[in-house]
Structures are given as C-alpha cells and as structure tokens.
Short mmCIF file of C-alpha atoms and ligand atoms in Angstrom, two decimals:
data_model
loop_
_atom_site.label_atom_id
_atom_site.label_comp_id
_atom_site.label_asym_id
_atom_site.label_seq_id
_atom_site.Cartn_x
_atom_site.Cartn_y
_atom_site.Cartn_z
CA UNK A 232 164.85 81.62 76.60
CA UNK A 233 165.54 84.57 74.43
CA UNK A 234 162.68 86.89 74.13
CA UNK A 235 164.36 87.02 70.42
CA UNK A 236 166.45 84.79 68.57
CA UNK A 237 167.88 85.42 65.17
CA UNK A 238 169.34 83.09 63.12
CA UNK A 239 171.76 84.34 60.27
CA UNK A 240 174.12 86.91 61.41
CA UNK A 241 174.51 88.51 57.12
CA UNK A 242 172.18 92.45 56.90
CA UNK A 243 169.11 90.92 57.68
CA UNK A 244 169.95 89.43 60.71
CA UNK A 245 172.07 92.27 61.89
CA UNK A 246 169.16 94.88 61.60
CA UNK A 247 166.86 92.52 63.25
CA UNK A 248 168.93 91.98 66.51
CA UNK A 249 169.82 95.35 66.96
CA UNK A 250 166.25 96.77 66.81
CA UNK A 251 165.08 94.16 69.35
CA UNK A 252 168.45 95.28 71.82
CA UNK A 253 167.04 98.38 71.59
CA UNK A 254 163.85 97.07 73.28
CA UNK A 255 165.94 96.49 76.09
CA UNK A 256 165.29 92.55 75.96
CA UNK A 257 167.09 89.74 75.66
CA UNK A 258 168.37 88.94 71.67
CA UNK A 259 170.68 86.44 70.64
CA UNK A 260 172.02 86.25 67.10
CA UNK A 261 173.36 82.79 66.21
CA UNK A 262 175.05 82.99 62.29
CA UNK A 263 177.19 80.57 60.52
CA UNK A 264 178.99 83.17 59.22
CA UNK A 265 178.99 86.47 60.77
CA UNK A 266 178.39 89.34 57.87
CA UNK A 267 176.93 86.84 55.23
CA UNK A 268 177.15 87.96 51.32
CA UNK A 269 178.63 91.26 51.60
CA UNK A 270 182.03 89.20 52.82
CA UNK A 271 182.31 88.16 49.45
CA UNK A 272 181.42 91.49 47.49
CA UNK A 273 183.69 93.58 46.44
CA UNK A 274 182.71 97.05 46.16
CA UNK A 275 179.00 98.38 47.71
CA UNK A 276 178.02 101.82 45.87
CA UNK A 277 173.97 100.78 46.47
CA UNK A 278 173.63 101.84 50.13
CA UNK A 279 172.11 104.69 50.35
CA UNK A 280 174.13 107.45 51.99
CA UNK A 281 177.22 105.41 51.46
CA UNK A 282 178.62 106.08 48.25
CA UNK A 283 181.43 103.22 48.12
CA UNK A 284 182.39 100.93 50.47
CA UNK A 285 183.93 97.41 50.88
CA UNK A 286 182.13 94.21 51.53
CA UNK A 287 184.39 92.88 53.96
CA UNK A 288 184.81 96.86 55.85
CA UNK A 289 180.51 97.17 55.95
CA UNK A 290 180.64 93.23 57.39
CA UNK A 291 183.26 95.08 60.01
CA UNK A 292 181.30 97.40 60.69
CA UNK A 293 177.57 95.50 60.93
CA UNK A 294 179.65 93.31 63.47
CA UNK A 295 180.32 96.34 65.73
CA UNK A 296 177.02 98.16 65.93
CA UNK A 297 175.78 94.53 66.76
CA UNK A 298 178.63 94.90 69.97
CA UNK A 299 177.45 98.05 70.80
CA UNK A 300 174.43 96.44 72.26
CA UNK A 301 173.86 93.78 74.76
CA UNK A 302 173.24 91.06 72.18
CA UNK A 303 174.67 86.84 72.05
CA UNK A 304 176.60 86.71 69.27
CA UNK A 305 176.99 83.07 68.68
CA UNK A 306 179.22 82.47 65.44
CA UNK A 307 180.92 79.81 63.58
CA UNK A 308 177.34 77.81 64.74
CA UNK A 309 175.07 76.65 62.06
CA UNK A 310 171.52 75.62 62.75
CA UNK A 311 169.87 71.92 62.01
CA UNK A 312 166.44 72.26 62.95
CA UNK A 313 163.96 74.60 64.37
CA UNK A 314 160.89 73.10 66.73
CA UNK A 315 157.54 75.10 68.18
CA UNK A 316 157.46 73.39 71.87
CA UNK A 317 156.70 76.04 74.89
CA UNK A 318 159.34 78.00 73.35
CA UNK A 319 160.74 77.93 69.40
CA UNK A 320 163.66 75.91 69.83
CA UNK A 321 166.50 75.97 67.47
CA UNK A 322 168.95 72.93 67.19
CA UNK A 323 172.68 73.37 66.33
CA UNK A 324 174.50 71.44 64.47
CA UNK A 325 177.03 70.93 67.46
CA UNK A 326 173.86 69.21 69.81
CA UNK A 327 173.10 72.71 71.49
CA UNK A 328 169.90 74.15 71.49
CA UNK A 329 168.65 77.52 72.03
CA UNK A 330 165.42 78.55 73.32
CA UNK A 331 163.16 81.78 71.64
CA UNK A 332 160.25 83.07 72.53
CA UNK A 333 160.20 84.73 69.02
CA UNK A 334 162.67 83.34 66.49
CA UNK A 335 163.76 85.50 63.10
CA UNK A 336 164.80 83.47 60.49
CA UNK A 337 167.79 85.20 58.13
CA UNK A 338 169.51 82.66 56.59
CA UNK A 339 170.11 84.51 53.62
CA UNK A 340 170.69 82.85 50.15
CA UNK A 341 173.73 81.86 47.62
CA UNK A 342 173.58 82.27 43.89
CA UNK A 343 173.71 78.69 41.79
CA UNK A 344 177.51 78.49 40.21
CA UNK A 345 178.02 77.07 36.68
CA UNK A 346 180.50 75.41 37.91
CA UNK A 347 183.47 75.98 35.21
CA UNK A 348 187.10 77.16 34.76
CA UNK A 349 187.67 80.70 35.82
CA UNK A 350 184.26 81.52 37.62
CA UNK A 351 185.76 81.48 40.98
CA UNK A 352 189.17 82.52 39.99
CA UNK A 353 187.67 86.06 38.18
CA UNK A 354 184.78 86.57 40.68
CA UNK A 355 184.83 90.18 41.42
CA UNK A 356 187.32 90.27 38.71
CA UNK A 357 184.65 89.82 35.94
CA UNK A 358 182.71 87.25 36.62
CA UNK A 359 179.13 89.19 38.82
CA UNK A 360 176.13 87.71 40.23
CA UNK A 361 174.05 91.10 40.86
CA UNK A 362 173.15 93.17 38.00
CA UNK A 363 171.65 96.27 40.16
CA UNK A 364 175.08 95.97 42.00
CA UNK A 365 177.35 95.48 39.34
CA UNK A 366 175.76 96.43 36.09
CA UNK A 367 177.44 100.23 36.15
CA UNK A 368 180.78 99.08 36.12
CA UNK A 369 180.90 97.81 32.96
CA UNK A 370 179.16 100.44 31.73
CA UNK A 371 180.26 100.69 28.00
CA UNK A 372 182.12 97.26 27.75
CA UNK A 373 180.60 93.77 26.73
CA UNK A 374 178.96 91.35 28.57
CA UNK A 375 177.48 88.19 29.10
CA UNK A 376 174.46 86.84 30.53
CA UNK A 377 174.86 82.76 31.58
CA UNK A 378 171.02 81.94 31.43
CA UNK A 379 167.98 82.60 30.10
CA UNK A 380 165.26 81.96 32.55
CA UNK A 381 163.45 85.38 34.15
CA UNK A 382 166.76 86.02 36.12
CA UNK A 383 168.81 85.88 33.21
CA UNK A 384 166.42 88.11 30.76
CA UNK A 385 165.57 90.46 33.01
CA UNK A 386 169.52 91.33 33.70
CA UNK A 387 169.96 90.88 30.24
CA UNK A 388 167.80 94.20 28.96
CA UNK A 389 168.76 96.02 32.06
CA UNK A 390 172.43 95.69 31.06
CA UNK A 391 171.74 96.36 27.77
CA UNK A 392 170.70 99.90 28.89
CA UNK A 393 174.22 100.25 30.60
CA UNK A 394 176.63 98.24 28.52
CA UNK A 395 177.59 98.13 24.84
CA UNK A 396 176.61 94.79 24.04
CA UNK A 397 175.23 91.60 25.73
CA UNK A 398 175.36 87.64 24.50
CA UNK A 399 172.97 85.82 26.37
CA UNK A 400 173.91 81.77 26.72
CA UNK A 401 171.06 79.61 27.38
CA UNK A 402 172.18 75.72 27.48
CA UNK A 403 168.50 74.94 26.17
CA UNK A 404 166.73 75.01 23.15
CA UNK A 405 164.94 77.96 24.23
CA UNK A 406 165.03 80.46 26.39
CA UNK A 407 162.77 79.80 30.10
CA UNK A 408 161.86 83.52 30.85
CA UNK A 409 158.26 85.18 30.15
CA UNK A 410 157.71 85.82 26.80
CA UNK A 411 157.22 89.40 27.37
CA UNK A 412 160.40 89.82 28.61
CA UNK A 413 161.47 87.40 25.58
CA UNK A 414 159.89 90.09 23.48
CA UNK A 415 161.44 92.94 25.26
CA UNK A 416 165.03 91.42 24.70
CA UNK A 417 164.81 90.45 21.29
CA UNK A 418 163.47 94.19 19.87
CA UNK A 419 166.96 95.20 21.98
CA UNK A 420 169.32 96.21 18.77
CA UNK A 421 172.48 95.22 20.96
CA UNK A 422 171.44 91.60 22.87
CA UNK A 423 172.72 88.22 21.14
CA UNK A 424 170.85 85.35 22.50
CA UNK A 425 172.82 81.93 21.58
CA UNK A 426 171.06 79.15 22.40
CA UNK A 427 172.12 75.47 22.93
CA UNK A 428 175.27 77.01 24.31
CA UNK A 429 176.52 75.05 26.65
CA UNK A 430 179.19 77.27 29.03
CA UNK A 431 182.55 76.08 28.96
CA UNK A 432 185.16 78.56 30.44
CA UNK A 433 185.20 81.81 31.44
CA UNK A 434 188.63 83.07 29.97
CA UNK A 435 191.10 86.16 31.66
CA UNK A 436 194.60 87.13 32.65
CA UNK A 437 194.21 89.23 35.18
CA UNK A 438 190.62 89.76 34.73
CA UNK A 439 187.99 88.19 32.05
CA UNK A 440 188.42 88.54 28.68
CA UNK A 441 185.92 86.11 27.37
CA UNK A 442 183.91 83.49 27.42
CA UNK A 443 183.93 80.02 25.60
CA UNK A 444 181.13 77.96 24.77
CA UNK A 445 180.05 74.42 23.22
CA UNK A 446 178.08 74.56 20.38
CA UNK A 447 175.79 71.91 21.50
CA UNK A 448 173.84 71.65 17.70
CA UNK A 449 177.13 71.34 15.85
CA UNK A 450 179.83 70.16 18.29
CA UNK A 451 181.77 73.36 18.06
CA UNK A 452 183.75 75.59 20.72
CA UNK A 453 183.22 78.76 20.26
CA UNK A 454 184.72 82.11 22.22
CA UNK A 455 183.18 85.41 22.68
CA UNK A 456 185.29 88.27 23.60
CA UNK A 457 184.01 90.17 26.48
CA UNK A 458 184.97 92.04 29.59
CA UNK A 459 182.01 90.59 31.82
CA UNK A 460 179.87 87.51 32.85
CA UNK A 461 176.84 87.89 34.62
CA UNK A 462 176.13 84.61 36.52
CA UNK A 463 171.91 83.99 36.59
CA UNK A 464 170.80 80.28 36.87
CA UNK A 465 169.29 80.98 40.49
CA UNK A 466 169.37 82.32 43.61
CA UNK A 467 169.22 79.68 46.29
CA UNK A 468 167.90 80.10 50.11
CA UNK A 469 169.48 78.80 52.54
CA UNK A 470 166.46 77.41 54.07
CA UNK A 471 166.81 73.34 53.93
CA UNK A 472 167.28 72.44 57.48
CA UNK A 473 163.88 74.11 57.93
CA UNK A 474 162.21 71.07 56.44
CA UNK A 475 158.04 71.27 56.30
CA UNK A 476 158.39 73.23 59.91
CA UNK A 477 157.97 76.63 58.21
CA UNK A 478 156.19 77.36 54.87
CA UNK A 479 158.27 77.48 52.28
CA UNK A 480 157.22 78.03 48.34
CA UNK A 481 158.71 75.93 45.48
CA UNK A 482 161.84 77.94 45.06
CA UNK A 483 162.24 77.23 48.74
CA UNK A 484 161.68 80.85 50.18
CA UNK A 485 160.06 80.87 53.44
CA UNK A 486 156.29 82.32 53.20
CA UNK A 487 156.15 85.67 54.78
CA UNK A 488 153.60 88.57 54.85
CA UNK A 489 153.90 92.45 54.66
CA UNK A 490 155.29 92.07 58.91
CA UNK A 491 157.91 89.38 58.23
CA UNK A 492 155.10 86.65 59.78
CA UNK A 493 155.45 83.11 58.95
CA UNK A 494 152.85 80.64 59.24
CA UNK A 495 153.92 79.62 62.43
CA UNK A 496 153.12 82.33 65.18
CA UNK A 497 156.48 83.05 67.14
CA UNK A 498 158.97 82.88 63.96
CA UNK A 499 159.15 85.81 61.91
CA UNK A 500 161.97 85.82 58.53
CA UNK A 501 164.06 88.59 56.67
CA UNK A 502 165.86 89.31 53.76
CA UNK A 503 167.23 87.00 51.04
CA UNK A 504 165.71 83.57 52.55
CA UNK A 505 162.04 85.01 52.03
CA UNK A 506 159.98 85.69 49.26
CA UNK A 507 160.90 89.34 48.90
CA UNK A 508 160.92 90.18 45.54
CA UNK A 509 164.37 91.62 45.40
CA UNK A 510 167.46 91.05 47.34
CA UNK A 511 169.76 93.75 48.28
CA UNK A 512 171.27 94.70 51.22
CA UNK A 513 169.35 97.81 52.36
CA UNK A 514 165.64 95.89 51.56
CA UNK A 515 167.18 93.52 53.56
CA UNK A 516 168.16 95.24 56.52
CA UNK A 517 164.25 96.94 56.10
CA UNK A 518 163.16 93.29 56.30
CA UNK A 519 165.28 92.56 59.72
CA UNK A 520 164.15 95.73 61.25
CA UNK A 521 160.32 94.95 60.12
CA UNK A 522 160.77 91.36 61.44
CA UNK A 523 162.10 92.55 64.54
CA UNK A 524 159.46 94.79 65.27
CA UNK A 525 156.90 92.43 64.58
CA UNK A 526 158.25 90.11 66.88
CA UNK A 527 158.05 92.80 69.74
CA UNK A 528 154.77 93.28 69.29
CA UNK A 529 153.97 89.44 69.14
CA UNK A 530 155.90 89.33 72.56
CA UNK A 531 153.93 92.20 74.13
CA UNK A 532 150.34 90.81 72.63
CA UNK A 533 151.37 87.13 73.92
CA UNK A 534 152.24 87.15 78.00
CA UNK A 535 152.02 89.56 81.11
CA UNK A 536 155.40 91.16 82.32
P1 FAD B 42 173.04 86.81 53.86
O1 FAD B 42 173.90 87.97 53.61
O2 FAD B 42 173.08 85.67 52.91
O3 FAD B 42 173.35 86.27 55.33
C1 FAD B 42 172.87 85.04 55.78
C2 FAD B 42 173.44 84.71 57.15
O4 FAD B 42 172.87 83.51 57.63
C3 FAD B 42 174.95 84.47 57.16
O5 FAD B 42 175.48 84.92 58.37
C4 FAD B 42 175.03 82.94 57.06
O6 FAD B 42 176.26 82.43 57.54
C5 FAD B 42 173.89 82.58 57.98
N1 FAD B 42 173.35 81.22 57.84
C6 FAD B 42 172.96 80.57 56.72
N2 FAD B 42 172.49 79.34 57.03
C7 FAD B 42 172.57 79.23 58.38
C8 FAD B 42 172.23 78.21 59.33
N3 FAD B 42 171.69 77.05 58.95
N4 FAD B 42 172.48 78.46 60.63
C9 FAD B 42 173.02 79.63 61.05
N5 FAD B 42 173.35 80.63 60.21
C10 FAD B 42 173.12 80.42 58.89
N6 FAD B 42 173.54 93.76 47.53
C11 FAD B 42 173.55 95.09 47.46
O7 FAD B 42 172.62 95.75 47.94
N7 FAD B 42 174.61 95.75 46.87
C12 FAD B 42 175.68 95.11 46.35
O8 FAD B 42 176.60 95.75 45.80
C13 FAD B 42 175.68 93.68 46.40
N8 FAD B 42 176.68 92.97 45.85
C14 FAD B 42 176.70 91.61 45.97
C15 FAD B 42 177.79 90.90 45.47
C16 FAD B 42 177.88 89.54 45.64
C17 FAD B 42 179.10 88.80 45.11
C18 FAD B 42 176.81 88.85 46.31
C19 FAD B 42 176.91 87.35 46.52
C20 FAD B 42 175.71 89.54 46.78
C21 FAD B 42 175.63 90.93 46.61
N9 FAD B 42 174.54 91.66 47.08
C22 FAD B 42 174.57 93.03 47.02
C23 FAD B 42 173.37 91.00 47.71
C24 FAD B 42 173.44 91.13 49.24
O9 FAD B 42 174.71 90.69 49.68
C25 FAD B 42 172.32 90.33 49.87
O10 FAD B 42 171.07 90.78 49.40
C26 FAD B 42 172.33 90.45 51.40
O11 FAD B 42 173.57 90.07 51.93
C27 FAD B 42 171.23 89.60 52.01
O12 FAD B 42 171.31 89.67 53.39
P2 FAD B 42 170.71 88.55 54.33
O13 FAD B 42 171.05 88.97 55.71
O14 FAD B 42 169.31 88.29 53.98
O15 FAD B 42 171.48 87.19 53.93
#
C-alpha cells in the first residue's frame, strides 16, 4: 500500500503529495484531471509572491514540482469508491484499486452553471465565478450578480466596493441570503436587486456586453448593459462517489477539523471539497500541506517501523 494516497491531483492535492515525498515515503497522487480549477482560470494575481500568472502555466508548473519527487502520478483515473478494510482502499472507475495506509481526499469542487447562451462562450471573457479573484478587473465598469442567496450577496457588496454599479438577479421572489447581509446591500447607493428575474442570455461580441432577463411578474425581456456577470448559485464538491463512507454536511463538504481529520481515522481532506470556509488556491494548498502532515503523524502514532 501507499503509506499516502491522495486523490485529486488540482492545489490541494499537489501540496499534500509533495509534503508527504518529502517524508521520504511512499505517496501516490491519483487525479482525474491533473491541475484541477486553475486549468480553467485565466489570469492568477492572488498568490502571494506571484503577482500574475496563468492558470494553465501554474497547473504546468504544480505538475513539475510534483515530478521532482518520487511520487505515482496516476492521471486521466477518476475514483468510484473509497473502503476502510486493513488498508483505505480506493476503487477506480476502470476496476483498479489502490491501497493507503492514509488516504487525502482533494477532490476539489465546480461552481453550479446557469446554464444559458453565452456563459461558456464569454467565460473568462466576462462571465466570472470568483469575486476575490476577479472582482478588480472590472474595477470601475458594471456588473452583475446571477443570485441572491449568501454567495450571491456577499459578492454583491464586495463588488460594489470595486465596481461602479451592480444588478443583482434573483429568479425568486426574494432574495435567500441573511438578512444582515440583505440589509448591508440594500443601504449600498449603487446595487439594483431585480427580483423574479429569470436569466436569459448573457450577451457580447467579443466579450459581454450585457445581460438579458425574463421578467417573470410581467412576461417581459428585459436587457441590462454591463461589462460583467458574476456567476453565484453554488459551489459544488466533488464528493458524490464518497457516499455515507466519509462525513459529509448538507452542502456535501466532507467534515474536517482544524488537522484536515475526517471522521474516519486514516483519511484526511483538503481544499475546496471540505468545509473550509473559503476556497482559493493558496488556503488550499495550506489545507494539502496540513492534511499531509497530519497524515504523517497518524502513520508514525499507528505501527512500528
Ligand atoms: P480542484 O482545483 O478542484 O482540484 C480537484 C482535483 O480533483 C482535480 O484534479 C480533479 O480532476 C480531481 N478529481 C475530482 N473528482 C475526482 C475523482 N472522483 N477521482 C479522482 N480525481 C478527482 N482561486 C484563487 O486563489 N485565485 C484565482 O484567481 C482563482 N480563479 C478561479 C477562476 C475560476 C474560473 C475557477 C473555477 C476557480 C478559481 N479559483 C481561484 C479557485 C481555485 O481554482 C480553487 O480554490 C482551487 O483550485 C481548489 O483546489 P483543490 O485542489 O481543492 O480543488
């Protein structure tokens, strides 16, 4: 078996494997997709000590300081089930399975889509998921915010501290989010919340240039003008195939305390798949590293060399 196995090859994942390699024992990293989110970000200019870089160039370059040290990396192989036997074992979806003393779960998360014309075809262009990451460059311009549950409000008044203006589009009646961050957005002089807005298009050339909307008291299309769309009707874990193996809570996050621990001893999770209260790539990485460490000190509490 491996003394570690990580599953999830995106920040977390990375930062976990290569602190146990540097234990000297033996780490395998199995990953659907080697590099995870950042392969679809554009520009990074929120890791610290980096001031821009690339998303596909820092998934380059996770890759090889993972090669740098004697670690499995098994890619292109997604994971069906995990099991506690004499070892943790972790099924494949191609019928192999691999064998962990300690297992580190870093399956990361994807954000919900709306699901309309011109969200994929202006993402990056326009069209953002991450308000910390993205928020600055539309500094000045005007934006929307698709939904109005805490995700939604919450990047709603922090753009509004950046941007010109902000519409909010909630397809409800009301808005879902606290009602002191309801309070908070509404004393904002430059946030328009339109409820009953049901999200039709996002519109562009080259980039977006609005965003069209049905009316849903009256009927009506209506079109905003704008130069971004913040996507926020969820972040979703890619935790599933974990079934009611490992504690999860109801927005699916596995369970973890202030060492990465699960509630099952051996498996340890990072990053976006756990109920960290923010997801970025550097609390991430902390995550994998504090996982990782965690899991050597399980190893060396739990057998004689
Ligand atoms: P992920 O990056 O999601 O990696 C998960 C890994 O697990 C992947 O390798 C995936 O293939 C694998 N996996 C999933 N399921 C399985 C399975 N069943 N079996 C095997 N492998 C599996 N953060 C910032 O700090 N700054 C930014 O500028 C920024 N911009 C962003 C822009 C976009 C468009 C997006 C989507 C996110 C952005 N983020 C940004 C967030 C950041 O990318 C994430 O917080 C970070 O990638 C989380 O790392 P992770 O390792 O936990 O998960």
């Amino acid at each position: 078996p491996y003394d570690v196995l990580v599953v999830g090859g995106g920040p977390a994942g990375a930062s976990a494997a290569i602190y146990a390699a540097r234990k000297g024992i033996r780490t395998g990293i199995v990953a659907e997709r080697f590099g995870g989110q950042v392969l679809d970000t554009l520009s990074i200019e929120n890791f610290i000590s980096v001031k821009h870089t690339e998303g596909p160039k820092f998934a380059a370059s996770l890759e090889e300081h993972v090669k740098e040290y004697n670690i499995d990396v098994m890619n292109l192989q997604r994971a069906k089930r995990l099991e506690k036997k004499e070892f943790i074992e972790i099924e494949l979806e191609n019928g192999a399975v691999l064998k962990g003393k300690t297992v580190i779960l870093s399956t990361g998360a994807r954000w919900r889509n709306i699901g309309v014309p011109g969200e994929a075809e202006f993402k990056n262009k326009g069209v953002a998921y991450c308000p910390h990451c993205d928020g600055p460059l539309f500094a000045g311009k005007d934006v929307a915010v698709v939904g109005g549950g805490n995700s939604g409000v919450e990047a709603a008044i922090d753009l509004a501290n950046i941007v010109n203006h902000v519409t909010v589009l909630e397809y409800n009646a009301e808005l879902k989010a606290d009602s002191v961050l309801q309070d908070r957005l509404k004393s904002l002089p430059n946030v328009t919340v339109l409820t009953n807005a049901r999200t039709q298009e996002i519109t562009g050339t080259d980039k977006v240039n609005g965003i069209s909307y049905i009316d849903l008291q009256t009927g009506e299309e209506k079109h905003v003008e704008l130069s971004g769309v913040f996507v926020q009707i969820g972040l979703v874990p890619n935790t599933d195939w974990l079934g009611d193996t490992v504690e999860r809570n109801k927005f699916g996050e596995i369970v973890i305390d202030n060492r990465g621990a699960t509630n099952i001893p051996g498996v340890f999770a990072a990053g976006d798949c756990t109920n960290s209260p923010y997801k970025q790539i550097i609390i991430s990485m902390g995550s994998g590293a504090t996982a990782s460490l965690s899991a050597f000190d399980h190893l060396i509490r739990s057998e004689v060399p």
